[in-house]
Amino acid sequence: MKKKDIIIIGSGIGGLTAGALLTKKGFKVIIFEKESLIGGRALSFNTSNLTIDSYLKILSNYNMMIPFSEPELKTIFEKKKLLGYKLDLGYHAIGGGVLSNANSVLAELNNHVDILESYVGLIKENEYVFPFLSKIDKIKIFPNILRLLLVSEKTLKKLDPISITETINKYGRGKMKLILEIFSRSITTINNLDLISTGEMFRSQRNLYRGSKPVGYPKNGLESITEKLADYIKQNGGKIYLNKKVKKIIIEKQKTKGVIVDNKKYLSDIVISNTLVQDLFKIVDEKNFPKDYTKNIKSLKGTGSLCAYYSLNKLDKELIGKTFHFIERNIGIDGNDTVGMIDFMASSPDSGIAPKNKFIVQSYIICNPDEAKNFEILKKLKILLDKNLEIIIPDYKKNLNWAIYPAIWHLDGVAKTIENEKPDIKTPIKNLFIVGDSVKATGIGFNCALNSARDLVEHLSKK
Ligand SMILES: Cc1cc2nc3c(=O)[nH]c(=O)nc-3n(C[C@H](O)[C@H](O)[C@H](O)COP(=O)(O)OP(=O)(O)OC[C@H]3O[C@@H](n4cnc5c(N)ncnc54)[C@H](O)[C@@H]3O)c2cc1C
């Protein structure tokens, strides 16, 4: 291999974004992906030819399971009820809508993805409002939004150790309190407001305000983004190998030399790991790293949720394209209250993820990773998800084709909490870098993964 060859481990959104942008900069990129599909947790798959076993296997590979479904999952598959659908692993909304971070990366590659986008409404006890903020609310909070957009990084750093609980106690009055309670949770996927950093929350929120509308969903699913990135890599000389698990990262004298795949050595100048950071030491010998670094990485925790996909045979046109938050109080889980979303963006026939005259409603409710494995808690959360959909569509059960409830305990690689110190893109090993949502970068989830890759490309381009 010539100089500046780069090996990327994993084709999640972080690995693909880094791969595409580095290809554009003239680096020679090879991606090894252990699964048979690209995308990582931003995965879309055609469910028509899927077997129940392969579905459950994909989910378990990504720290997920299906605790409930309607009818039984076995029946859903036997009756081929998933024919013609294209699903993601679970509920996905991309922060920032049409002008999302994803489209700014694609613009650099002279490409674009069509994104359905929405403001957010609120489901109350017996009714719903859309949008959440009235014109008067917007006028009232406009000075706060302006301040947020203009706030310096120095001020945000000062707010990093301040919890949202403290911020609410100081500034949370009226609707502002509700905004902070709901948006802090939905942006970070963490219910416990004591754990959410005000600085990080504001950084992520600012990132959203710079988009067009707060949330979006790409037409034809998440794969419309990941495929465009992968196509760019392949069309410009890069390579993506599927079903190729990296067994080991080779390190000599504190410097990375390449990787081992299928007992073969592949040498490169730079190695970028896109794996969950907690899995890093499964493929690299931890004795090469300072003890504090390894200890911190091993202690990092992700976020969790219970999602629901409802397929409806009928849907009021008024709802199509809209998204709603809800908050449920005093339910006895970590953080006491929980927030969720019920989303009709993907119900649009333009979403391309459901057969004609079937409408997908995506939803999720937040819990922590341990709660996402606790059947009794999940039962409680499922009731709350169904109840909130019922407030919007009282007779939805009459029109229910099927419902699948995926639970996930690694939605975000690393939760952006005050306790978790996300690692930097640079590691203590020379020429070994990490990208993905486990890494320190702007935004949460999908956007964090993508932005970590942009940060890395900027760093490597400067070198
Ligand atoms: C159900 C669900 C719902 C979500 N909802 C949202 C949402 O609404 N909004 C949002 O912003 N984010 C959401 N997320 C989070 C978002 O999907 C992730 O933040 C993002 O996709 C993570 O990308 P990544 O690049 O960090 O890594 P990943 O997607 O984890 O990709 C890592 C890749 O590395 C591969 N790999 C690992 N080890 C090896 C190895 N040894 N050799 C080769 N390949 C390897 C994996 O197979 C994988 O493809 C959700 C996630 C899930 C699962």
Short mmCIF file of C-alpha atoms and ligand atoms in Angstrom, two decimals:
data_model
loop_
_atom_site.label_atom_id
_atom_site.label_comp_id
_atom_site.label_asym_id
_atom_site.label_seq_id
_atom_site.Cartn_x
_atom_site.Cartn_y
_atom_site.Cartn_z
CA MET A 1 0.00 0.00 0.00
CA LYS A 2 1.07 3.56 -0.71
CA LYS A 3 1.30 6.30 1.89
CA LYS A 4 -1.87 7.73 3.38
CA ASP A 5 -3.83 4.54 3.12
CA ILE A 6 -6.64 4.49 5.62
CA ILE A 7 -8.46 1.50 7.07
CA ILE A 8 -11.83 2.15 8.66
CA ILE A 9 -13.35 -0.46 10.96
CA GLY A 10 -17.13 -0.31 10.56
CA SER A 11 -19.59 1.25 8.13
CA GLY A 12 -21.78 3.12 10.60
CA ILE A 13 -22.64 6.72 9.76
CA GLY A 14 -19.36 7.80 11.40
CA GLY A 15 -17.24 5.36 9.37
CA LEU A 16 -19.02 6.12 6.09
CA THR A 17 -18.88 9.90 6.56
CA ALA A 18 -15.16 9.73 7.37
CA GLY A 19 -14.64 7.35 4.43
CA ALA A 20 -16.43 9.57 1.92
CA LEU A 21 -14.85 12.85 3.02
CA LEU A 22 -11.36 11.31 3.20
CA THR A 23 -11.82 9.77 -0.24
CA LYS A 24 -12.66 13.25 -1.48
CA LYS A 25 -9.45 14.57 0.10
CA GLY A 26 -7.41 12.02 -1.84
CA PHE A 27 -6.84 9.38 0.83
CA LYS A 28 -7.19 5.75 -0.19
CA VAL A 29 -9.91 4.27 1.96
CA ILE A 30 -10.78 0.67 2.80
CA ILE A 31 -13.74 -0.09 5.06
CA PHE A 32 -14.17 -3.47 6.76
CA GLU A 33 -17.72 -4.11 8.00
CA LYS A 34 -18.51 -7.20 10.05
CA GLU A 35 -22.21 -7.34 9.07
CA SER A 36 -23.69 -8.09 5.65
CA LEU A 37 -25.27 -4.60 5.43
CA ILE A 38 -23.80 -1.11 5.67
CA GLY A 39 -25.18 1.53 8.03
CA GLY A 40 -24.54 0.19 11.53
CA ARG A 41 -27.28 1.40 13.85
CA ALA A 42 -28.51 3.73 11.08
CA LEU A 43 -29.56 0.58 9.26
CA SER A 44 -32.51 0.20 6.89
CA PHE A 45 -33.57 -3.18 5.66
CA ASN A 46 -36.14 -4.46 3.29
CA THR A 47 -38.37 -6.68 5.40
CA SER A 48 -39.97 -8.59 2.50
CA ASN A 49 -37.39 -11.39 2.40
CA LEU A 50 -36.47 -11.30 6.03
CA THR A 51 -36.93 -14.38 8.22
CA ILE A 52 -37.82 -14.06 11.88
CA ASP A 53 -34.41 -15.51 12.81
CA SER A 54 -32.44 -13.09 10.64
CA TYR A 55 -34.50 -10.17 11.97
CA LEU A 56 -33.86 -11.12 15.59
CA LYS A 57 -30.18 -11.76 14.84
CA ILE A 58 -29.69 -8.30 13.29
CA LEU A 59 -31.39 -6.73 16.29
CA SER A 60 -29.34 -8.66 18.81
CA ASN A 61 -26.12 -7.71 17.00
CA TYR A 62 -27.07 -4.12 17.71
CA ASN A 63 -28.06 -4.62 21.39
CA MET A 64 -31.79 -4.86 20.75
CA MET A 65 -34.72 -7.23 21.24
CA ILE A 66 -38.46 -7.31 20.59
CA PRO A 67 -40.29 -7.66 23.91
CA PHE A 68 -43.77 -7.16 22.40
CA SER A 69 -45.57 -7.23 19.11
CA GLU A 70 -49.12 -7.30 17.86
CA PRO A 71 -49.89 -10.03 16.70
CA GLU A 72 -47.08 -12.35 17.87
CA LEU A 73 -43.85 -11.89 15.90
CA LYS A 74 -44.14 -15.49 14.68
CA THR A 75 -47.57 -14.75 13.21
CA ILE A 76 -46.36 -11.49 11.65
CA PHE A 77 -43.69 -13.48 9.77
CA GLU A 78 -45.89 -16.52 8.97
CA LYS A 79 -48.59 -14.28 7.51
CA LYS A 80 -45.93 -12.26 5.64
CA LYS A 81 -47.29 -9.07 7.12
CA LEU A 82 -43.97 -7.24 6.60
CA LEU A 83 -44.08 -7.66 2.84
CA GLY A 84 -43.23 -4.39 1.07
CA TYR A 85 -41.92 -2.50 4.12
CA LYS A 86 -38.47 -1.05 4.66
CA LEU A 87 -37.70 -0.60 8.35
CA ASP A 88 -34.85 0.84 10.37
CA LEU A 89 -33.72 -0.89 13.56
CA GLY A 90 -36.15 1.30 15.47
CA TYR A 91 -37.50 4.85 15.60
CA HIS A 92 -35.21 7.35 13.94
CA ALA A 93 -35.53 11.10 13.51
CA ILE A 94 -32.66 13.14 12.20
CA GLY A 95 -32.08 16.40 14.01
CA GLY A 96 -32.10 19.43 11.73
CA GLY A 97 -34.51 18.44 8.93
CA VAL A 98 -33.71 19.29 5.29
CA LEU A 99 -30.72 21.42 6.30
CA SER A 100 -29.44 18.68 8.57
CA ASN A 101 -25.77 17.89 9.13
CA ALA A 102 -26.27 14.91 6.78
CA ASN A 103 -27.20 17.17 3.88
CA SER A 104 -24.27 19.50 4.54
CA VAL A 105 -21.92 16.51 4.25
CA LEU A 106 -23.69 15.29 1.10
CA ALA A 107 -23.46 18.81 -0.36
CA GLU A 108 -19.65 18.53 -0.08
CA LEU A 109 -19.97 15.42 -2.26
CA ASN A 110 -22.30 17.23 -4.69
CA ASN A 111 -25.19 15.12 -3.50
CA HIS A 112 -28.37 15.57 -1.52
CA VAL A 113 -31.03 13.51 0.19
CA ASP A 114 -34.72 14.40 0.30
CA ILE A 115 -35.81 14.73 3.87
CA LEU A 116 -39.36 14.95 5.25
CA GLU A 117 -39.27 17.41 8.12
CA SER A 118 -41.49 18.64 10.89
CA TYR A 119 -41.93 20.98 13.80
CA VAL A 120 -42.90 19.26 17.02
CA GLY A 121 -46.35 19.19 18.64
CA LEU A 122 -47.32 18.17 22.17
CA ILE A 123 -49.66 15.44 23.33
CA LYS A 124 -51.46 16.56 26.48
CA GLU A 125 -53.72 14.56 28.81
CA ASN A 126 -56.69 14.33 26.46
CA GLU A 127 -55.74 16.29 23.36
CA TYR A 128 -52.82 17.34 21.23
CA VAL A 129 -51.51 20.69 20.01
CA PHE A 130 -49.44 21.40 16.94
CA PRO A 131 -47.01 23.04 16.91
CA PHE A 132 -45.86 22.87 20.52
CA LEU A 133 -44.92 26.56 20.52
CA SER A 134 -47.60 29.08 19.53
CA LYS A 135 -46.62 32.32 17.75
CA ILE A 136 -46.84 34.15 21.11
CA ASP A 137 -44.61 31.52 22.78
CA LYS A 138 -42.09 31.96 20.00
CA ILE A 139 -42.04 35.74 20.41
CA LYS A 140 -41.61 35.31 24.17
CA ILE A 141 -38.73 32.85 23.94
CA PHE A 142 -37.11 34.43 20.86
CA PRO A 143 -34.58 36.43 22.96
CA ASN A 144 -33.51 33.15 24.64
CA ILE A 145 -33.09 31.42 21.27
CA LEU A 146 -31.06 34.36 19.95
CA ARG A 147 -28.86 34.23 23.04
CA LEU A 148 -28.41 30.51 22.53
CA LEU A 149 -27.37 30.96 18.91
CA LEU A 150 -24.85 33.63 19.82
CA VAL A 151 -23.45 32.10 23.00
CA SER A 152 -19.69 31.60 22.93
CA GLU A 153 -17.96 28.24 23.34
CA LYS A 154 -16.32 29.70 26.47
CA THR A 155 -19.75 30.20 28.09
CA LEU A 156 -20.92 26.75 26.98
CA LYS A 157 -17.84 25.21 28.60
CA LYS A 158 -18.78 26.93 31.86
CA LEU A 159 -22.26 25.38 31.56
CA ASP A 160 -20.89 21.88 30.90
CA PRO A 161 -20.81 20.81 34.56
CA ILE A 162 -24.19 22.45 35.33
CA SER A 163 -27.11 20.00 35.24
CA ILE A 164 -30.40 20.79 33.55
CA THR A 165 -32.06 20.40 36.97
CA GLU A 166 -30.00 23.36 38.20
CA THR A 167 -30.77 25.35 35.05
CA ILE A 168 -34.50 24.68 35.43
CA ASN A 169 -34.38 25.74 39.09
CA LYS A 170 -32.75 29.01 38.04
CA TYR A 171 -34.50 29.90 34.78
CA GLY A 172 -37.36 27.45 34.23
CA ARG A 173 -40.59 29.44 34.38
CA GLY A 174 -43.88 28.53 32.64
CA LYS A 175 -43.44 27.16 29.14
CA MET A 176 -39.65 27.55 29.38
CA LYS A 177 -39.69 24.95 32.18
CA LEU A 178 -41.69 22.53 30.03
CA ILE A 179 -39.37 23.14 27.06
CA LEU A 180 -36.30 22.41 29.16
CA GLU A 181 -37.90 19.31 30.71
CA ILE A 182 -39.00 17.84 27.38
CA PHE A 183 -36.34 18.91 24.89
CA SER A 184 -33.38 18.16 27.19
CA ARG A 185 -34.68 14.62 27.50
CA SER A 186 -35.65 14.07 23.87
CA ILE A 187 -32.42 15.53 22.51
CA THR A 188 -30.18 13.46 24.80
CA THR A 189 -32.42 10.36 25.26
CA ILE A 190 -31.83 10.63 29.01
CA ASN A 191 -34.68 11.02 31.51
CA ASN A 192 -32.60 11.93 34.53
CA LEU A 193 -32.22 15.73 34.35
CA ASP A 194 -29.51 15.65 37.05
CA LEU A 195 -27.28 13.85 34.53
CA ILE A 196 -27.82 16.10 31.52
CA SER A 197 -25.19 18.76 31.00
CA THR A 198 -26.60 22.22 30.25
CA GLY A 199 -23.59 23.10 28.05
CA GLU A 200 -23.94 19.94 25.97
CA MET A 201 -27.70 20.34 25.69
CA PHE A 202 -27.38 23.92 24.45
CA ARG A 203 -24.66 22.92 21.96
CA SER A 204 -26.93 20.23 20.53
CA GLN A 205 -29.96 22.50 20.51
CA ARG A 206 -27.99 25.21 18.72
CA ASN A 207 -26.98 22.63 16.16
CA LEU A 208 -30.70 21.84 15.63
CA TYR A 209 -31.72 25.50 15.30
CA ARG A 210 -29.17 25.88 12.52
CA GLY A 211 -31.13 23.28 10.55
CA SER A 212 -34.47 24.06 8.93
CA LYS A 213 -37.06 22.29 11.09
CA PRO A 214 -36.09 20.46 14.27
CA VAL A 215 -36.64 16.89 13.09
CA GLY A 216 -36.49 15.06 9.77
CA TYR A 217 -36.78 11.63 8.25
CA PRO A 218 -35.09 10.79 4.93
CA LYS A 219 -37.28 9.60 2.07
CA ASN A 220 -36.64 5.88 1.51
CA GLY A 221 -35.25 5.43 4.99
CA LEU A 222 -31.84 5.98 6.53
CA GLU A 223 -30.23 3.94 3.80
CA SER A 224 -30.77 6.80 1.37
CA ILE A 225 -28.02 8.61 3.31
CA THR A 226 -25.70 5.68 4.00
CA GLU A 227 -25.92 4.37 0.42
CA LYS A 228 -25.00 7.77 -1.03
CA LEU A 229 -21.91 7.92 1.17
CA ALA A 230 -20.97 4.33 0.32
CA ASP A 231 -21.50 4.93 -3.43
CA TYR A 232 -19.22 7.97 -3.28
CA ILE A 233 -16.46 5.93 -1.65
CA LYS A 234 -16.78 3.07 -4.16
CA GLN A 235 -17.07 5.32 -7.22
CA ASN A 236 -13.92 7.19 -6.23
CA GLY A 237 -11.55 4.32 -5.70
CA GLY A 238 -12.35 3.32 -2.11
CA LYS A 239 -13.41 -0.18 -1.10
CA ILE A 240 -16.06 -1.45 1.29
CA TYR A 241 -15.86 -5.11 2.30
CA LEU A 242 -18.91 -6.64 4.00
CA ASN A 243 -18.91 -9.69 6.32
CA LYS A 244 -15.33 -8.83 7.26
CA LYS A 245 -14.80 -8.60 10.98
CA VAL A 246 -11.61 -6.91 12.13
CA LYS A 247 -10.10 -9.25 14.72
CA LYS A 248 -7.21 -7.08 15.79
CA ILE A 249 -5.67 -3.65 15.34
CA ILE A 250 -1.92 -4.05 14.93
CA ILE A 251 0.12 -1.76 17.16
CA GLU A 252 3.89 -1.61 17.22
CA LYS A 253 5.86 0.84 19.33
CA GLN A 254 2.73 2.81 20.23
CA LYS A 255 1.89 3.30 16.58
CA THR A 256 -0.85 1.61 14.55
CA LYS A 257 0.28 -0.43 11.55
CA GLY A 258 -2.97 -1.90 10.22
CA VAL A 259 -5.50 -4.60 11.07
CA ILE A 260 -6.02 -8.35 10.98
CA VAL A 261 -9.05 -9.69 9.12
CA ASP A 262 -9.58 -13.41 8.37
CA ASN A 263 -6.06 -14.11 9.67
CA LYS A 264 -4.61 -11.76 7.03
CA LYS A 265 -2.67 -8.60 7.78
CA TYR A 266 -3.80 -5.41 6.05
CA LEU A 267 -1.27 -2.61 6.49
CA SER A 268 -2.16 1.06 6.47
CA ASP A 269 -0.85 4.41 7.63
CA ILE A 270 -3.95 5.27 9.61
CA VAL A 271 -6.65 3.15 11.29
CA ILE A 272 -10.02 4.63 12.21
CA SER A 273 -12.28 2.64 14.50
CA ASN A 274 -16.03 3.21 14.16
CA THR A 275 -16.94 0.46 16.63
CA LEU A 276 -18.75 1.26 19.86
CA VAL A 277 -15.92 2.65 21.93
CA GLN A 278 -16.67 0.22 24.78
CA ASP A 279 -15.88 -2.59 22.28
CA LEU A 280 -12.51 -1.09 21.30
CA PHE A 281 -10.53 -3.31 23.67
CA LYS A 282 -12.03 -6.42 22.07
CA ILE A 283 -9.91 -5.65 19.02
CA VAL A 284 -6.93 -3.86 20.44
CA ASP A 285 -4.64 -4.85 23.26
CA GLU A 286 -5.43 -2.57 26.20
CA LYS A 287 -1.91 -2.86 27.57
CA ASN A 288 -0.87 -0.35 24.89
CA PHE A 289 -3.08 2.34 26.45
CA PRO A 290 -2.68 4.42 29.62
CA LYS A 291 -4.68 2.84 32.47
CA ASP A 292 -6.86 5.95 33.02
CA TYR A 293 -7.89 5.96 29.37
CA THR A 294 -8.97 2.30 29.42
CA LYS A 295 -10.73 2.71 32.76
CA ASN A 296 -12.73 5.71 31.50
CA ILE A 297 -13.72 4.00 28.24
CA LYS A 298 -14.88 0.87 30.05
CA SER A 299 -17.04 2.92 32.41
CA LEU A 300 -18.99 4.74 29.66
CA LYS A 301 -22.71 4.05 29.36
CA GLY A 302 -25.07 4.45 26.41
CA THR A 303 -28.76 5.36 26.30
CA GLY A 304 -31.89 3.23 25.94
CA SER A 305 -35.46 3.32 24.66
CA LEU A 306 -38.53 1.30 23.85
CA CYS A 307 -39.58 2.03 20.27
CA ALA A 308 -42.80 1.12 18.50
CA TYR A 309 -43.58 0.77 14.82
CA TYR A 310 -47.32 0.77 14.20
CA SER A 311 -48.59 -0.09 10.74
CA LEU A 312 -52.06 1.40 10.25
CA ASN A 313 -54.52 0.72 7.44
CA LYS A 314 -55.96 4.22 7.63
CA LEU A 315 -54.68 7.60 8.79
CA ASP A 316 -56.17 11.07 9.00
CA LYS A 317 -54.41 13.25 6.38
CA GLU A 318 -54.13 16.00 9.00
CA LEU A 319 -51.62 13.94 10.97
CA ILE A 320 -49.34 12.93 8.12
CA GLY A 321 -45.97 14.69 8.34
CA LYS A 322 -46.36 15.81 11.96
CA THR A 323 -44.37 14.83 15.03
CA PHE A 324 -45.39 15.00 18.68
CA HIS A 325 -43.69 14.89 22.05
CA PHE A 326 -45.27 13.65 25.24
CA ILE A 327 -44.14 13.68 28.85
CA GLU A 328 -45.30 11.14 31.45
CA ARG A 329 -44.70 12.06 35.06
CA ASN A 330 -43.94 10.07 38.22
CA ILE A 331 -43.67 6.66 36.64
CA GLY A 332 -40.97 5.42 38.99
CA ILE A 333 -38.06 5.04 36.59
CA ASP A 334 -34.65 6.73 36.53
CA GLY A 335 -35.42 10.45 36.25
CA ASN A 336 -38.97 9.85 37.51
CA ASP A 337 -40.59 11.38 34.39
CA THR A 338 -40.12 10.12 30.85
CA VAL A 339 -40.43 11.69 27.45
CA GLY A 340 -41.37 10.09 24.14
CA MET A 341 -42.28 10.96 20.58
CA ILE A 342 -45.01 9.82 18.23
CA ASP A 343 -44.04 10.56 14.70
CA PHE A 344 -46.10 10.69 11.52
CA MET A 345 -43.29 11.92 9.21
CA ALA A 346 -42.63 8.39 8.00
CA SER A 347 -46.41 7.89 7.54
CA SER A 348 -46.20 10.05 4.44
CA PRO A 349 -46.60 7.97 1.24
CA ASP A 350 -43.46 9.87 0.10
CA SER A 351 -41.39 8.18 2.81
CA GLY A 352 -41.15 5.09 0.61
CA ILE A 353 -40.99 2.73 3.58
CA ALA A 354 -44.48 1.20 3.50
CA PRO A 355 -46.63 -0.40 0.80
CA LYS A 356 -49.46 1.62 -0.77
CA ASN A 357 -52.26 2.51 1.66
CA LYS A 358 -50.32 1.40 4.73
CA PHE A 359 -49.08 4.04 7.15
CA ILE A 360 -46.09 3.64 9.44
CA VAL A 361 -46.15 5.50 12.73
CA GLN A 362 -42.77 5.60 14.46
CA SER A 363 -42.49 6.21 18.17
CA TYR A 364 -40.22 5.84 21.16
CA ILE A 365 -40.16 6.37 24.88
CA ILE A 366 -36.94 6.96 26.80
CA CYS A 367 -35.53 4.70 29.50
CA ASN A 368 -32.01 3.94 30.63
CA PRO A 369 -30.04 0.94 29.27
CA ASP A 370 -30.78 -1.27 32.31
CA GLU A 371 -34.48 -0.44 32.13
CA ALA A 372 -34.47 -1.35 28.42
CA LYS A 373 -33.67 -4.94 29.49
CA ASN A 374 -36.25 -5.04 32.28
CA PHE A 375 -39.48 -6.65 31.05
CA GLU A 376 -41.66 -5.23 33.85
CA ILE A 377 -40.50 -1.66 33.12
CA LEU A 378 -40.87 -2.19 29.37
CA LYS A 379 -44.49 -3.32 29.95
CA LYS A 380 -45.19 -0.02 31.71
CA LEU A 381 -43.54 1.95 28.89
CA LYS A 382 -45.48 0.08 26.19
CA ILE A 383 -48.77 1.03 27.87
CA LEU A 384 -47.66 4.69 27.85
CA LEU A 385 -46.68 4.57 24.16
CA ASP A 386 -50.04 3.03 23.19
CA LYS A 387 -51.94 5.45 25.44
CA ASN A 388 -50.35 8.48 23.78
CA LEU A 389 -51.09 7.20 20.30
CA GLU A 390 -54.65 6.60 21.46
CA ILE A 391 -54.95 10.26 22.53
CA ILE A 392 -54.15 11.29 18.97
CA ILE A 393 -56.08 8.46 17.26
CA PRO A 394 -58.68 7.10 19.71
CA ASP A 395 -59.62 4.15 17.46
CA TYR A 396 -56.13 3.31 16.16
CA LYS A 397 -56.44 -0.32 17.32
CA LYS A 398 -59.31 -0.85 14.83
CA ASN A 399 -56.96 0.08 12.00
CA LEU A 400 -53.87 -1.64 13.31
CA ASN A 401 -52.23 -3.91 10.79
CA TRP A 402 -49.35 -4.86 13.08
CA ALA A 403 -47.13 -3.33 15.76
CA ILE A 404 -43.54 -4.16 16.65
CA TYR A 405 -41.83 -2.77 19.77
CA PRO A 406 -38.01 -2.92 19.58
CA ALA A 407 -36.16 -2.22 22.84
CA ILE A 408 -32.60 -0.88 22.64
CA TRP A 409 -29.92 -0.49 25.32
CA HIS A 410 -27.23 1.09 23.15
CA LEU A 411 -29.16 3.73 21.23
CA ASP A 412 -26.36 6.22 21.74
CA GLY A 413 -22.92 4.70 22.04
CA VAL A 414 -22.15 6.98 24.95
CA ALA A 415 -24.81 9.05 26.68
CA LYS A 416 -23.95 12.73 26.86
CA THR A 417 -24.17 12.93 30.64
CA ILE A 418 -22.19 14.96 33.11
CA GLU A 419 -20.69 11.66 34.39
CA ASN A 420 -19.55 10.29 31.03
CA GLU A 421 -16.40 11.77 29.61
CA LYS A 422 -16.53 11.04 25.91
CA PRO A 423 -13.13 10.27 24.39
CA ASP A 424 -11.54 12.49 21.77
CA ILE A 425 -11.17 11.42 18.10
CA LYS A 426 -7.43 11.11 18.78
CA THR A 427 -6.37 8.12 20.89
CA PRO A 428 -3.12 7.71 22.86
CA ILE A 429 -1.88 5.50 19.98
CA LYS A 430 -0.26 7.28 17.04
CA ASN A 431 -2.42 7.17 13.89
CA LEU A 432 -5.29 5.36 15.63
CA PHE A 433 -8.46 7.45 15.64
CA ILE A 434 -12.05 6.84 16.69
CA VAL A 435 -15.28 8.15 15.17
CA GLY A 436 -18.94 7.62 15.98
CA ASP A 437 -21.52 8.63 18.53
CA SER A 438 -19.26 7.38 21.34
CA VAL A 439 -16.85 10.22 20.60
CA LYS A 440 -16.75 13.88 21.65
CA ALA A 441 -18.44 15.91 18.87
CA THR A 442 -21.37 18.26 18.35
CA GLY A 443 -24.86 16.81 18.48
CA ILE A 444 -26.33 13.56 19.70
CA GLY A 445 -26.70 10.14 18.07
CA PHE A 446 -26.63 10.28 14.30
CA ASN A 447 -25.38 13.89 14.23
CA CYS A 448 -22.63 13.23 16.79
CA ALA A 449 -21.37 10.24 14.75
CA LEU A 450 -21.37 12.29 11.57
CA ASN A 451 -19.79 15.37 13.18
CA SER A 452 -17.03 13.32 14.84
CA ALA A 453 -16.07 12.14 11.33
CA ARG A 454 -16.03 15.72 10.05
CA ASP A 455 -13.80 16.75 12.96
CA LEU A 456 -11.41 13.91 12.16
CA VAL A 457 -11.26 14.76 8.47
CA GLU A 458 -10.45 18.36 9.36
CA HIS A 459 -7.72 17.17 11.73
CA LEU A 460 -6.17 14.81 9.16
CA SER A 461 -6.36 17.41 6.40
CA LYS A 462 -4.35 19.85 8.53
CA LYS A 463 -1.56 17.32 9.10
C1 LIG B 1 -33.26 1.88 17.49
C2 LIG B 1 -32.41 3.09 17.37
C3 LIG B 1 -33.00 4.33 17.29
C4 LIG B 1 -32.22 5.48 17.17
N1 LIG B 1 -32.82 6.70 17.01
C5 LIG B 1 -32.08 7.79 16.78
C6 LIG B 1 -32.68 9.02 16.48
O1 LIG B 1 -33.90 9.14 16.44
N2 LIG B 1 -31.88 10.09 16.23
C7 LIG B 1 -30.51 10.00 16.26
O2 LIG B 1 -29.82 10.99 16.02
N3 LIG B 1 -29.91 8.83 16.54
C8 LIG B 1 -30.66 7.73 16.79
N4 LIG B 1 -30.06 6.54 17.05
C9 LIG B 1 -28.61 6.52 17.18
C10 LIG B 1 -27.93 6.48 15.82
O3 LIG B 1 -28.46 5.45 15.06
C11 LIG B 1 -26.46 6.25 16.11
O4 LIG B 1 -25.99 7.32 16.89
C12 LIG B 1 -25.59 6.20 14.87
O5 LIG B 1 -26.17 5.44 13.85
C13 LIG B 1 -24.26 5.61 15.31
O6 LIG B 1 -23.36 5.60 14.25
P1 LIG B 1 -21.84 5.23 14.50
O7 LIG B 1 -21.11 5.64 13.30
O8 LIG B 1 -21.39 5.74 15.80
O9 LIG B 1 -21.71 3.67 14.69
P2 LIG B 1 -22.54 2.35 14.44
O10 LIG B 1 -23.81 2.61 13.77
O11 LIG B 1 -22.55 1.60 15.72
O12 LIG B 1 -21.60 1.59 13.41
C14 LIG B 1 -20.48 0.85 13.79
C15 LIG B 1 -20.24 -0.18 12.70
O13 LIG B 1 -19.05 -0.90 13.02
C16 LIG B 1 -19.25 -2.27 12.71
N5 LIG B 1 -18.26 -3.03 13.48
C17 LIG B 1 -18.17 -3.13 14.83
N6 LIG B 1 -17.11 -3.91 15.16
C18 LIG B 1 -16.51 -4.29 14.00
C19 LIG B 1 -15.38 -5.08 13.69
N7 LIG B 1 -14.63 -5.65 14.64
N8 LIG B 1 -15.05 -5.26 12.39
C20 LIG B 1 -15.78 -4.68 11.41
N9 LIG B 1 -16.89 -3.93 11.64
C21 LIG B 1 -17.24 -3.72 12.93
C22 LIG B 1 -20.68 -2.51 13.16
O14 LIG B 1 -21.24 -3.67 12.58
C23 LIG B 1 -21.35 -1.23 12.64
O15 LIG B 1 -21.79 -1.34 11.31
C24 LIG B 1 -30.82 5.37 17.18
C25 LIG B 1 -30.21 4.11 17.27
C26 LIG B 1 -31.01 3.00 17.35
C27 LIG B 1 -30.33 1.66 17.41
#
